[in-house]
Coordinates of C-alpha atoms in Angstrom, one line a residue:
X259 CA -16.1 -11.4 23.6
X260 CA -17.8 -14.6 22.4
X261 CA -17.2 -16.7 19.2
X262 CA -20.4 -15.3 17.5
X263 CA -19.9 -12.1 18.7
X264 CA -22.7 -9.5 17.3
X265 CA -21.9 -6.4 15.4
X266 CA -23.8 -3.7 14.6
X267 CA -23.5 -3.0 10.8
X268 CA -25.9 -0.2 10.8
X269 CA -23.0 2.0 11.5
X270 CA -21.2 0.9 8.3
X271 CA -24.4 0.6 6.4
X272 CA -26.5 -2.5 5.0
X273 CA -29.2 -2.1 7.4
X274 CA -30.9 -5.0 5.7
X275 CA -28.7 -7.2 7.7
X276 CA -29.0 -7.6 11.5
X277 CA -25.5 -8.7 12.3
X278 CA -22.5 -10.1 11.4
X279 CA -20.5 -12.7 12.4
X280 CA -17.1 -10.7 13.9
X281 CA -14.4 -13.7 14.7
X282 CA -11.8 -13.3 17.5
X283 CA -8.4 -12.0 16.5
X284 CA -6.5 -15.1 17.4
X285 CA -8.5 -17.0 14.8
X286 CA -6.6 -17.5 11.8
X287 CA -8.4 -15.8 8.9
X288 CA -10.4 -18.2 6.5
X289 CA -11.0 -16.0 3.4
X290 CA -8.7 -15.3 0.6
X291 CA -9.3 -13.2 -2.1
X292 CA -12.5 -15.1 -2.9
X293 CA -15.7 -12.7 -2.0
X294 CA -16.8 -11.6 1.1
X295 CA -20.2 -12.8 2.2
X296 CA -22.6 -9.7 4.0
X297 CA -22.4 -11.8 7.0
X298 CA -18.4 -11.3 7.3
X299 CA -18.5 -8.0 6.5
X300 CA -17.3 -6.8 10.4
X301 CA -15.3 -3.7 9.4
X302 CA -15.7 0.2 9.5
X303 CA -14.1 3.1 8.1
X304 CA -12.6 3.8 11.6
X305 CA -10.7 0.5 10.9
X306 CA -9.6 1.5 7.8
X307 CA -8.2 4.6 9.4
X308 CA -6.8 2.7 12.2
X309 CA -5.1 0.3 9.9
X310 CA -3.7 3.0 7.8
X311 CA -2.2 5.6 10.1
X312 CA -1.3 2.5 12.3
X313 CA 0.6 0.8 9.4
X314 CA 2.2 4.4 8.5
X315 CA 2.9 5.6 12.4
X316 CA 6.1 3.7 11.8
X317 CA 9.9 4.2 11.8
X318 CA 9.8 3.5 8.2
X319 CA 8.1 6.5 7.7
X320 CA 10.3 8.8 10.1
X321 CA 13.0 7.3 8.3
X322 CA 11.3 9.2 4.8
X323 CA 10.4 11.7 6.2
X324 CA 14.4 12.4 7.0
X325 CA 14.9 12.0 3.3
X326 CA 14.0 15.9 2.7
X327 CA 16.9 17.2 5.3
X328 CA 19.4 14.5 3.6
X329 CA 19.2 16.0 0.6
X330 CA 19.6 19.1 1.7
X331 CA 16.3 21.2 2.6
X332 CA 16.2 23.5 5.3
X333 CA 13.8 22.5 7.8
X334 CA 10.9 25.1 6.9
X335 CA 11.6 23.8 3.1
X336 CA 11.3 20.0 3.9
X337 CA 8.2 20.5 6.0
X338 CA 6.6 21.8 2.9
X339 CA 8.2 19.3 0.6
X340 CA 6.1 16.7 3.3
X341 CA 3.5 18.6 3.3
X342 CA 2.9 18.4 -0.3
X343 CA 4.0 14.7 -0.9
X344 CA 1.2 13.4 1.8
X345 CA -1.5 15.8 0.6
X346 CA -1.0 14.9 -3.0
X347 CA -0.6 11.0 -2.7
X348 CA -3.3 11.2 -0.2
X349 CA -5.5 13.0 -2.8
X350 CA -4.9 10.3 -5.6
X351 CA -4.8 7.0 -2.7
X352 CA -8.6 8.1 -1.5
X353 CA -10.6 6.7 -4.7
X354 CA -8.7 3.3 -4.0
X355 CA -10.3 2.3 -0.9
X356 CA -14.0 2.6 -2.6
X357 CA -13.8 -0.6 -4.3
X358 CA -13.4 -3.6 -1.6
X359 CA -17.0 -3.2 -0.1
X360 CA -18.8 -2.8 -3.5
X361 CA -16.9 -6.2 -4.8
X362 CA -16.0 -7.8 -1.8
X363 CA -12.4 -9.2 -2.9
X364 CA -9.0 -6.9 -2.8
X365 CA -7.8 -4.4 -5.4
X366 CA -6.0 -6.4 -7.5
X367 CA -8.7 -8.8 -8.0
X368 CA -10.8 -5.5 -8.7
X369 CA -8.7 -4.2 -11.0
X370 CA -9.9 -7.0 -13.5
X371 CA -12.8 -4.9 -14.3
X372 CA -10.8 -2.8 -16.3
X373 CA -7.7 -4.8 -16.9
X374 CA -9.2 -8.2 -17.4
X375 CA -9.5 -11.0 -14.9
X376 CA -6.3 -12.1 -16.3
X377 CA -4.4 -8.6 -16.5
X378 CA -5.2 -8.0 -13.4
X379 CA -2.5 -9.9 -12.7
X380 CA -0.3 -6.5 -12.9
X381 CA -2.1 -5.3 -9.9
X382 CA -0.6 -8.4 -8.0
X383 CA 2.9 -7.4 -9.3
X384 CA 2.7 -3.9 -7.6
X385 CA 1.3 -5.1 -4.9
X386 CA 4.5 -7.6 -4.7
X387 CA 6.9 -4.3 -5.4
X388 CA 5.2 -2.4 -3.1
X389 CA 5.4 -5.6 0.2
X390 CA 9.0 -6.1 -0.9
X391 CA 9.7 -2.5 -0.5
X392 CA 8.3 -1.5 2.8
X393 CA 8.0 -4.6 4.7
X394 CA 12.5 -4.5 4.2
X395 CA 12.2 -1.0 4.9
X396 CA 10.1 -1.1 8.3
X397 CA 12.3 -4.6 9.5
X398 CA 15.6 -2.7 8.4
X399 CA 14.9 0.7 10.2
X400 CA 13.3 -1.2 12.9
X401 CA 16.0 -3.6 13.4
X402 CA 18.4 -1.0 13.2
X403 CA 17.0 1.5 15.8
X404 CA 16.8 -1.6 18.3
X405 CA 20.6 -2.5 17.7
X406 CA 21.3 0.6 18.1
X407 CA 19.8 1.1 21.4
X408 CA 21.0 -2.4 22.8
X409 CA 24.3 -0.8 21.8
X410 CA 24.3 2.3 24.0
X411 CA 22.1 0.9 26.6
X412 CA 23.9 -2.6 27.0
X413 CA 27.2 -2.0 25.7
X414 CA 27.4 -4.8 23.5
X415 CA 29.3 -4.8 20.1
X416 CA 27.3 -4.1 16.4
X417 CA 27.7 -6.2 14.1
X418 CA 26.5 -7.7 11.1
X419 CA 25.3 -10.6 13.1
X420 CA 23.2 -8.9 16.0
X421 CA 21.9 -6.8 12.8
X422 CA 20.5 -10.0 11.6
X423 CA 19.2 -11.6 14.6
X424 CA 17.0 -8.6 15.3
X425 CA 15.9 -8.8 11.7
X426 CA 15.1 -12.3 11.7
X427 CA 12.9 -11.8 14.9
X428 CA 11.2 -8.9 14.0
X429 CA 10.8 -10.6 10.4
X430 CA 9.3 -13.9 12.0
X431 CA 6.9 -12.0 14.1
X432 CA 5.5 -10.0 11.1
X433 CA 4.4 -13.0 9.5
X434 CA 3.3 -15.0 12.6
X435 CA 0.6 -11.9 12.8
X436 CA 0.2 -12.2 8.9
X437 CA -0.6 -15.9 9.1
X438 CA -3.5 -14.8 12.0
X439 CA -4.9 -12.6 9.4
X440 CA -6.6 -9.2 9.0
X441 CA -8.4 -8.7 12.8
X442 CA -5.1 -9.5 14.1
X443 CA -3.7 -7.0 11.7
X444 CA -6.2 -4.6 13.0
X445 CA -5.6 -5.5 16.8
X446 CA -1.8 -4.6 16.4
X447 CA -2.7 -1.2 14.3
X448 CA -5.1 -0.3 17.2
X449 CA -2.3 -0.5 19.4
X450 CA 0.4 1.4 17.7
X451 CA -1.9 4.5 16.9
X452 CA -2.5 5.2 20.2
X453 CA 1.1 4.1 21.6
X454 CA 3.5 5.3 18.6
X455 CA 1.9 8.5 18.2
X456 CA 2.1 9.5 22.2
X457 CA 5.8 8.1 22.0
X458 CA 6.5 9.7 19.2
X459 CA 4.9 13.3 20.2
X460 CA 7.2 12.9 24.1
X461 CA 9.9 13.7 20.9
X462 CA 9.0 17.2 21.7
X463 CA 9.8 16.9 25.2
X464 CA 13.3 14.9 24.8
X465 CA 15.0 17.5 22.0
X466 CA 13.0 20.7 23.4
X467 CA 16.5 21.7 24.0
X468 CA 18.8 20.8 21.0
X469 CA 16.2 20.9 18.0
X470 CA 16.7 24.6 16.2
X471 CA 13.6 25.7 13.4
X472 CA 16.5 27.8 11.6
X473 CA 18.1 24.8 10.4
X474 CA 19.8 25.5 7.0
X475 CA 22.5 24.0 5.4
X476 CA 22.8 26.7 2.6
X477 CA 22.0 26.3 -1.3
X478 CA 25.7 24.6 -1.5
X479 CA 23.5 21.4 0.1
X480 CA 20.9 20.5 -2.5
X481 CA 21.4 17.3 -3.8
X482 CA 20.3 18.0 -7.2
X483 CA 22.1 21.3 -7.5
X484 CA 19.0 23.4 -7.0
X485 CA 16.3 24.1 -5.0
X486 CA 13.5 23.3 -7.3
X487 CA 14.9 19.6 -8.7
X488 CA 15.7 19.1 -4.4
X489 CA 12.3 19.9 -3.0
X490 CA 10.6 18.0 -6.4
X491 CA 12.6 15.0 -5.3
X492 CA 11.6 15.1 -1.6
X493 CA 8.1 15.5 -1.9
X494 CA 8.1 12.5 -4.6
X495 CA 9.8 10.2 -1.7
X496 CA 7.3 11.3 0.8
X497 CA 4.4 10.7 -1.8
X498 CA 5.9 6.9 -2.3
X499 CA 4.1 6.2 1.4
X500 CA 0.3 6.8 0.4
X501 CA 0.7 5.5 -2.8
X502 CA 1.9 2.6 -1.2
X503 CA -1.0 1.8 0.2
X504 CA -3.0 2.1 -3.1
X505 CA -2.9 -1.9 -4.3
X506 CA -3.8 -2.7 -0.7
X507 CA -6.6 -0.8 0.2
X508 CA -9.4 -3.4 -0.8
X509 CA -7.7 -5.8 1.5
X510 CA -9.3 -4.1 4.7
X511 CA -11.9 -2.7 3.1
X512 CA -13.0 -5.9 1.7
X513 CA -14.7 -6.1 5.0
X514 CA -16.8 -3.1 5.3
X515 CA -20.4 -3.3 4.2
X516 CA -21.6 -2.9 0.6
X517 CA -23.6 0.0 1.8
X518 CA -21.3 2.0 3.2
X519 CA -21.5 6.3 2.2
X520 CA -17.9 7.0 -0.1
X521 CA -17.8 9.7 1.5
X522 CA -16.7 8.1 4.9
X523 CA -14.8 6.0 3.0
X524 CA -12.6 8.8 0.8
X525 CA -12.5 10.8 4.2
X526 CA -11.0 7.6 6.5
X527 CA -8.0 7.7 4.0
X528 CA -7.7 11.6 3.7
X529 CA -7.4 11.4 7.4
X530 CA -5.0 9.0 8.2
X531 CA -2.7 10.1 5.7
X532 CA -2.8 13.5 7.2
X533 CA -2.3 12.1 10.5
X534 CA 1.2 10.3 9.1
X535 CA 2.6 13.8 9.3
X536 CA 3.4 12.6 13.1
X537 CA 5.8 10.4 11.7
X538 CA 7.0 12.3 9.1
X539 CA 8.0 15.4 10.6
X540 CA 9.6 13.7 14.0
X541 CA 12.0 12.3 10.9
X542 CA 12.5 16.5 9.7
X543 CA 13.0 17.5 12.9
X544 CA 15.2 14.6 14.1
X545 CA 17.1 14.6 11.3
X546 CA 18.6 18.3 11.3
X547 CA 20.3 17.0 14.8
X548 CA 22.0 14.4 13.3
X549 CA 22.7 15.4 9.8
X550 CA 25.9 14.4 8.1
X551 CA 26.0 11.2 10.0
X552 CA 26.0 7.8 8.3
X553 CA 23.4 6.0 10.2
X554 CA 20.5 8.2 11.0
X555 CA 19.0 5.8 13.6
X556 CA 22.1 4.8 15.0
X557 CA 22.8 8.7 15.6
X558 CA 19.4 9.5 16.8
X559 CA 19.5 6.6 19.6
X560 CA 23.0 8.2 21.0
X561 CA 21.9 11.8 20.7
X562 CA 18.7 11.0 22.8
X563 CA 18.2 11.7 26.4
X564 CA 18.8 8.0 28.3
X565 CA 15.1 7.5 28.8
X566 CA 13.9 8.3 25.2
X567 CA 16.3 5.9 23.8
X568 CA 14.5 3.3 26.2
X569 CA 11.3 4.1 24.4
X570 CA 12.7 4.4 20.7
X571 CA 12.9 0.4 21.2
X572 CA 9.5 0.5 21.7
X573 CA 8.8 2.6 18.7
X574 CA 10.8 0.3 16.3
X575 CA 9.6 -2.7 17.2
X576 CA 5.9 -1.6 17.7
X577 CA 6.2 0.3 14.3
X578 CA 7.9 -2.2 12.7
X579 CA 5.5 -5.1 13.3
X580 CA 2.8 -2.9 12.2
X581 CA 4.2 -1.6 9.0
X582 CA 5.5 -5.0 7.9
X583 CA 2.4 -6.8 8.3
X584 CA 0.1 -4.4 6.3
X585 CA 2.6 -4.6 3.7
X586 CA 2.8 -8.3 4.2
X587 CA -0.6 -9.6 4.1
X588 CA -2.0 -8.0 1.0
X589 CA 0.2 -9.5 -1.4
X590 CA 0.4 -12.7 0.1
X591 CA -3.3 -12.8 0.3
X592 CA -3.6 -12.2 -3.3
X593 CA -0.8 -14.7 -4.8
X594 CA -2.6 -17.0 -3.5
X595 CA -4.9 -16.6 -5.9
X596 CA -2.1 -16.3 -9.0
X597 CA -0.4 -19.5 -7.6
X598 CA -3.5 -21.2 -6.5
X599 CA -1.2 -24.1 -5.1
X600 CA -0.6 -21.9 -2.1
X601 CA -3.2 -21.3 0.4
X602 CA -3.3 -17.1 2.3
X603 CA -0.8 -19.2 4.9
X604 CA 1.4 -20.4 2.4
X605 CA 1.4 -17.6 -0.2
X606 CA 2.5 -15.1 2.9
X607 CA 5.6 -17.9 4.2
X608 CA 6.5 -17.5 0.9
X609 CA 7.0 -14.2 0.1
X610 CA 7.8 -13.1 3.8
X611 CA 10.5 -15.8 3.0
X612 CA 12.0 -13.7 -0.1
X613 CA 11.7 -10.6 1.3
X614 CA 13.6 -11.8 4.4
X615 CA 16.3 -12.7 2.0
X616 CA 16.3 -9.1 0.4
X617 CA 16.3 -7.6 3.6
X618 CA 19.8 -9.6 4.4
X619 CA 21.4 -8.5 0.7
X620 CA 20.0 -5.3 0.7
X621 CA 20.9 -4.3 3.8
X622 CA 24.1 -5.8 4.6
X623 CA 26.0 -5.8 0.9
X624 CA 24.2 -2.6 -0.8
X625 CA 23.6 1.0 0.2
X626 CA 20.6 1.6 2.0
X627 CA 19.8 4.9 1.2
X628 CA 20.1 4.1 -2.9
X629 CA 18.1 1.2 -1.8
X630 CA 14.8 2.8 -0.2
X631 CA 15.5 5.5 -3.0
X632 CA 15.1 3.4 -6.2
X633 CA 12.5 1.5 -4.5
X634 CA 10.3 4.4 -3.6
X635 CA 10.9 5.6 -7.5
X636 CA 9.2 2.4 -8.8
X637 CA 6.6 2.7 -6.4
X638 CA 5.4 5.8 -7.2
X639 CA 5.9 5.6 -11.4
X640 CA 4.0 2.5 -11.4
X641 CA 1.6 2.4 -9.4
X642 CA 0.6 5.9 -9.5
X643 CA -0.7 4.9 -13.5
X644 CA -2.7 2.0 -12.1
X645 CA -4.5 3.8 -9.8
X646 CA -5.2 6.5 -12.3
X647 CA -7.0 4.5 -14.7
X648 CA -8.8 2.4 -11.7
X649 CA -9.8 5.5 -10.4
X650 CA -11.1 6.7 -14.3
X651 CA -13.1 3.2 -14.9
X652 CA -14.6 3.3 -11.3
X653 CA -16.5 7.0 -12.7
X654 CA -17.4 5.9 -15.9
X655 CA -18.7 2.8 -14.6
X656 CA -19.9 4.9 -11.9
X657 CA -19.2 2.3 -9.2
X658 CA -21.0 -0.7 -11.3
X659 CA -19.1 -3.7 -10.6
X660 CA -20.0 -8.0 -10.8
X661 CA -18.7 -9.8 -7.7
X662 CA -18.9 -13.0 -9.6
X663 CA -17.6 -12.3 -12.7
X664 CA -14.7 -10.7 -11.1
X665 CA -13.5 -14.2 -10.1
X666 CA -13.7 -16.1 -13.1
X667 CA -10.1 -16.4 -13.2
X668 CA -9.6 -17.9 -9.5
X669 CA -12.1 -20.5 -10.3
X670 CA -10.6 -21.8 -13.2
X671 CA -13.6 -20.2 -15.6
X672 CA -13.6 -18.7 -18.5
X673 CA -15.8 -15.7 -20.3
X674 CA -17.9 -13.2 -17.7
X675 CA -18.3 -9.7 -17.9
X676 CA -14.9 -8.7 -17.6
X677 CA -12.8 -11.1 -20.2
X678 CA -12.3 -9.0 -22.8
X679 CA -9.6 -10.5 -25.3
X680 CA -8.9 -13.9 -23.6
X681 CA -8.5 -12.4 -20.4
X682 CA -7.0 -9.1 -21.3
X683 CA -8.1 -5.9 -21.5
X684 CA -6.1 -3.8 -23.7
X685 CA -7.8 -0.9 -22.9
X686 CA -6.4 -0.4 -19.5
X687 CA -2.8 -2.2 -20.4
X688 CA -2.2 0.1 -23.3
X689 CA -2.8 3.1 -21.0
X690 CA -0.5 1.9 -18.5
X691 CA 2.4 0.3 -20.5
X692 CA 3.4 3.9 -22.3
X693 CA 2.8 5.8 -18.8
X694 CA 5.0 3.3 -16.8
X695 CA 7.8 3.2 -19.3
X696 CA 7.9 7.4 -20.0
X697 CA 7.3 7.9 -16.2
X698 CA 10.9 5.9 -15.5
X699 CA 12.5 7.5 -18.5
X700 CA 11.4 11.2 -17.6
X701 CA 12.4 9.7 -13.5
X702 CA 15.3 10.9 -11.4
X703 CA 15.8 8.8 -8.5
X704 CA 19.8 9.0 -7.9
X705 CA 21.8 7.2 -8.0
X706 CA 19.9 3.6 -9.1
X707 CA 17.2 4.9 -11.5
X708 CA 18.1 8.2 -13.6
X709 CA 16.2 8.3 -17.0
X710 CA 17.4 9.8 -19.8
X711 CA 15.2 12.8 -20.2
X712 CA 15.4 13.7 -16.4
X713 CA 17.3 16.8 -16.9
X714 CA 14.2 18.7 -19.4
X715 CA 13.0 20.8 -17.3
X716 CA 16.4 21.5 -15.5
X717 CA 16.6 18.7 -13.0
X718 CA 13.0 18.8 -11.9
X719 CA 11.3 15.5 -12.2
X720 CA 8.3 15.2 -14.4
X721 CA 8.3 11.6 -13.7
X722 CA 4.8 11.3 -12.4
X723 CA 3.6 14.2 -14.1
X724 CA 4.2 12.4 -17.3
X725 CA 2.9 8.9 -15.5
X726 CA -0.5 11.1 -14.6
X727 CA -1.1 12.2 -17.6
X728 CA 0.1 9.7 -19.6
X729 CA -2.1 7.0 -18.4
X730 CA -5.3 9.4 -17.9
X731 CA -5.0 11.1 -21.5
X732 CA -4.2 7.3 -23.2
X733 CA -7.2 5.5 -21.0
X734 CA -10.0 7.8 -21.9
X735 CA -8.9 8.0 -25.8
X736 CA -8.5 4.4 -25.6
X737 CA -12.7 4.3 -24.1
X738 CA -13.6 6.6 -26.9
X739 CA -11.5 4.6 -29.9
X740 CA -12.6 1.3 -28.7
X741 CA -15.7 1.6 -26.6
X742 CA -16.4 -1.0 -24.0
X743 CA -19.3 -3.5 -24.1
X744 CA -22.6 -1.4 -22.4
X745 CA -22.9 -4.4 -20.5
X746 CA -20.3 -3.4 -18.7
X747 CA -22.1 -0.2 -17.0
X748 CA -24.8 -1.7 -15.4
X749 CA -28.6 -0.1 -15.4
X750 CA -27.5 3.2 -15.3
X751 CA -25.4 3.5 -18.2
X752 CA -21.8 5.0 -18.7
X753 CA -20.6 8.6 -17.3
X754 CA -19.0 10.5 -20.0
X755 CA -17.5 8.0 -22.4
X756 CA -19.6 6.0 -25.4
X757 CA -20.5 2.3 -25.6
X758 CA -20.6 -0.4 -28.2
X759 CA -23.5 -3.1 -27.8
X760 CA -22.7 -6.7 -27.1
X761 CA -23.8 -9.8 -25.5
X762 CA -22.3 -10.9 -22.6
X763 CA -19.8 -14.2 -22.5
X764 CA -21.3 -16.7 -20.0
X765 CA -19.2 -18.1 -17.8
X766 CA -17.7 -21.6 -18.4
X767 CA -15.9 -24.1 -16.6
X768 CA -12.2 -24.5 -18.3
X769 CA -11.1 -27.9 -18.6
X770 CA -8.2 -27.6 -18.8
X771 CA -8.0 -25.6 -14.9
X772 CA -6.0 -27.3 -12.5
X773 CA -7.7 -28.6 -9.4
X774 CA -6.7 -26.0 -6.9
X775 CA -8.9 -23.2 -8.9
X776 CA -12.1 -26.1 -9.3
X777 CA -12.3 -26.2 -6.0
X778 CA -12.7 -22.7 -5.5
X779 CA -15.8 -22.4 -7.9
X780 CA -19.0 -21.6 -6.7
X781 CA -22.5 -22.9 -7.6
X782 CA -23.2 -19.8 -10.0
X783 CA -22.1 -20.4 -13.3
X784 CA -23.8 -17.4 -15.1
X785 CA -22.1 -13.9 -15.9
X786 CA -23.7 -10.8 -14.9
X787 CA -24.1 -8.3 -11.8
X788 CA -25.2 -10.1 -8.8
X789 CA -23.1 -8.2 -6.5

């Protein structure tokens, strides 16, 4: 297809606008976090499915979905303890891929409605966490399933050093297809829905003969001691996957039309996170034929039929590109907008560069298992909170947000709809803060994070229970204490919650902004809804 090739936005909605502008995918993206004109906007909710399940149809995701049959669970019980993790993250991740089409910029950047256009700098830290996390868990697992295969199919020795070879190479490709940019992105995630999922499904065909449904390792196997603390635990890990995805959502949906129904939207995510269960139960069932081994991918490559382990290479290297570059891009995408030094390019070398380095300590001096574990547990306690209160403003507000005033803080400007208390608004900070912190205390994540009320309700986690309510309970008192400026709630009003009156800050160049953030101002200088 041509440069300027013409697509038909009419299917996402705006049918004010006759086309747009849809780049090639070897073009290296130009836009950052700043807003995305109508004319850019080339995107669907197809993609956003595509670039979901592709990013989840993964080895990293096999490799928690096994977590339920390490810690003991029977097959039937970890199946349900899936079952519920993915419904339930996908049920609070749905409301998080509303907001990139009505502002135009990612969700951290969007989060400054309700956490200040300077707090929204927390959303940047999760998103940070949440890259670190999976793009070392998709390059370890990947890296490791390819070793592993080169091992039984070559006969060459393991080793530390292979191990990082194959990381370094799947690492450096990750980011070469970060550096392209999102339709890149989208062009790799097109390819491993279709290809992962039929390799993964020909899993049925290679252990037709070994896998057994009655697997059961007998109560003496929970990890936790119980049943109840064991299946809690599992369905939390699984539920770390969507919620993942929740700070990085508005990157691909950035991209879709203004216009577009919520309803396709909210039902793009539902179904690509209920189309991970691919990935999630080939890791069950795979991992009740190889349980008490050490090295799950290791053991799964020598207990498979000759020509399957041919194809797992396939799978890990395909699944490991694509879950390391939705991870990837998102947050280096948005810090360059908290380091405005760095360009996207830059910002994603960067941070592709430190998590390279984590990968190599991680997995060659620490326990990898502990590792994923403690990293999943932060995930899901922190995040979780954020999104609940995103999700709360974005009803009350009932979808009212200003595209300009939502980057006062990447232009080096000052005031705007959403400054609050010099940048900050307390409001949504206060709500998360005490959720966060009794989340991790009320947490058990064994053996790296184990708070100290853990055991109240006899082993069973109430970790994100507490985090849930917590933040939801907190954020609404806080709107009813302190009400927000009725500025804030556009023509319609607020949903629910009372508002003060209040003028408006304009917006104002700040002198004292370094040159990197002038030079990403825009013409408008007034505050207000333009969007």
């Amino acid at each position: 297809m041509s440069n300027e090739q013409q697509y038909d936005v009419g299917r996402g909605g705006g049918a004010d606008m006759a086309a747009v502008r849809r780049p090639k995918a070897t073009e290296v993206e130009q836009h950052g976090i700043d807003t995305i004109p109508p004319e850019h906007r080339h995107s669907r909710p197809l993609d956003l499915f595509r670039i979901q399940f592709g990013g989840a149809n993964t080895f990293a995701t096999v490799i928690l979905g096994t977590f339920p049959i390490l810690l003991g669970l029977s097959f039937w019980q970890a199946a349900a303890a899936t079952l519920v993790g993915v419904l339930v993250g996908a049920l609070i991740l749905m409301p998080m891929g509303l907001f990139g089409p009505i502002t135009g910029t990612n969700n951290a950047v969007s989060s400054g409605a309700h956490f200040g256009v300077r707090g929204r700098v927390l959303g940047s830290f999760l998103s940070l966490l949440t890259a670190i996390a999976f793009y070392s868990i998709s390059v370890w697992v990947s890296g490791d399933a390819f070793v592993g295969a080169l091992v039984r199919l070559v006969g060459i020795s393991d080793s530390d050093l292979l191990r990082g070879v194959v990381y370094a190479v799947i690492g450096g490709v990750v980011i070469v297809v970060v550096v392209y940019g999102y339709l890149f992105m989208l062009l790799v995630n097109k390819v491993v829905v279709v290809g992962n999922t039929a390799l993964i499904l020909l899993g049925i065909v290679a252990y037709a003969g070994t896998f057994d449904f009655g697997y059961d390792p007998g109560p003496g196997a929970y990890a936790l001691g119980s049943f109840w603390p064991t299946f809690v635990l599992s369905a939390l890990i699984v539920m770390g996957n969507p919620i993942s995805f929740g700070a990085f959502l508005g990157d691909w949906t950035r991209y879709i039309p203004k216009g577009t129904a919520p309803g396709r939207l909210l039902g793009a995510t539902l179904a690509a996170q209920g189309a991970t269960l691919v990935p999630f139960l080939f890791g069950v069932a795979t991992a009740t034929l190889v349980a008490g081994k050490a090295d799950y991918v290791v053991a799964l490559i020598n207990v498979s039929p000759l020509w399957y382990a041919v194809l797992l290479m396939v799978v890990a290297f395909l699944g490991g590109l694509s879950t390391g570059i939705t991870s990837l891009y998102g947050t280096g995408l948005d810090f360059s907008s908290v380091f405005p030094r760095l360009s996207r390019v830059q910002a994603s070398l960067l941070i592709g560069g430190l998590a390279f380095v984590f990968i190599l300590v991680g997995r060659l001096a620490f326990d990898l298992i502990s590792s994923v574990n403690a990293f999943i547990g932060a995930i899901v306690i922190c995040t979780t909170p954020w999104m609940i209160i995103m999700t709360i403003g974005y009803v009350v507000r009932r979808g009212y947000y200003s595209e300009v005033d939502l980057q006062v803080f990447n232009q080096g400007r000052t005031g705007g709809l959403y400054w609050f208390s010099d940048g900050v608004n307390w409001r949504g900070m206060v709500a998360w803060i005490p959720a966060a912190v009794l989340g991790l205390l009320f947490a058990n994540y064994p053996p790296l994070i184990e708070g100290p009320f853990r055991d109240v309700a006899g082993g069973v986690d109430l970790s994100l229970l507490v985090a849930i309510g917590v933040a939801a309970v907190g954020y609404v008192a806080m709107l009813f204490a302190f009400p927000e400026p009725r500025y804030l709630f556009g023509p319609e009003g607020p949903r629910w919650v009372p508002s003060s009156d209040a003028t408006p800050p304009g917006i104002l160049d700040d002198a004292s902004a370094s040159a990197h953030r002038v030079r990403r101002r825009s013409t408008h200088v007034g505050g207000g809804a333009d969007a």
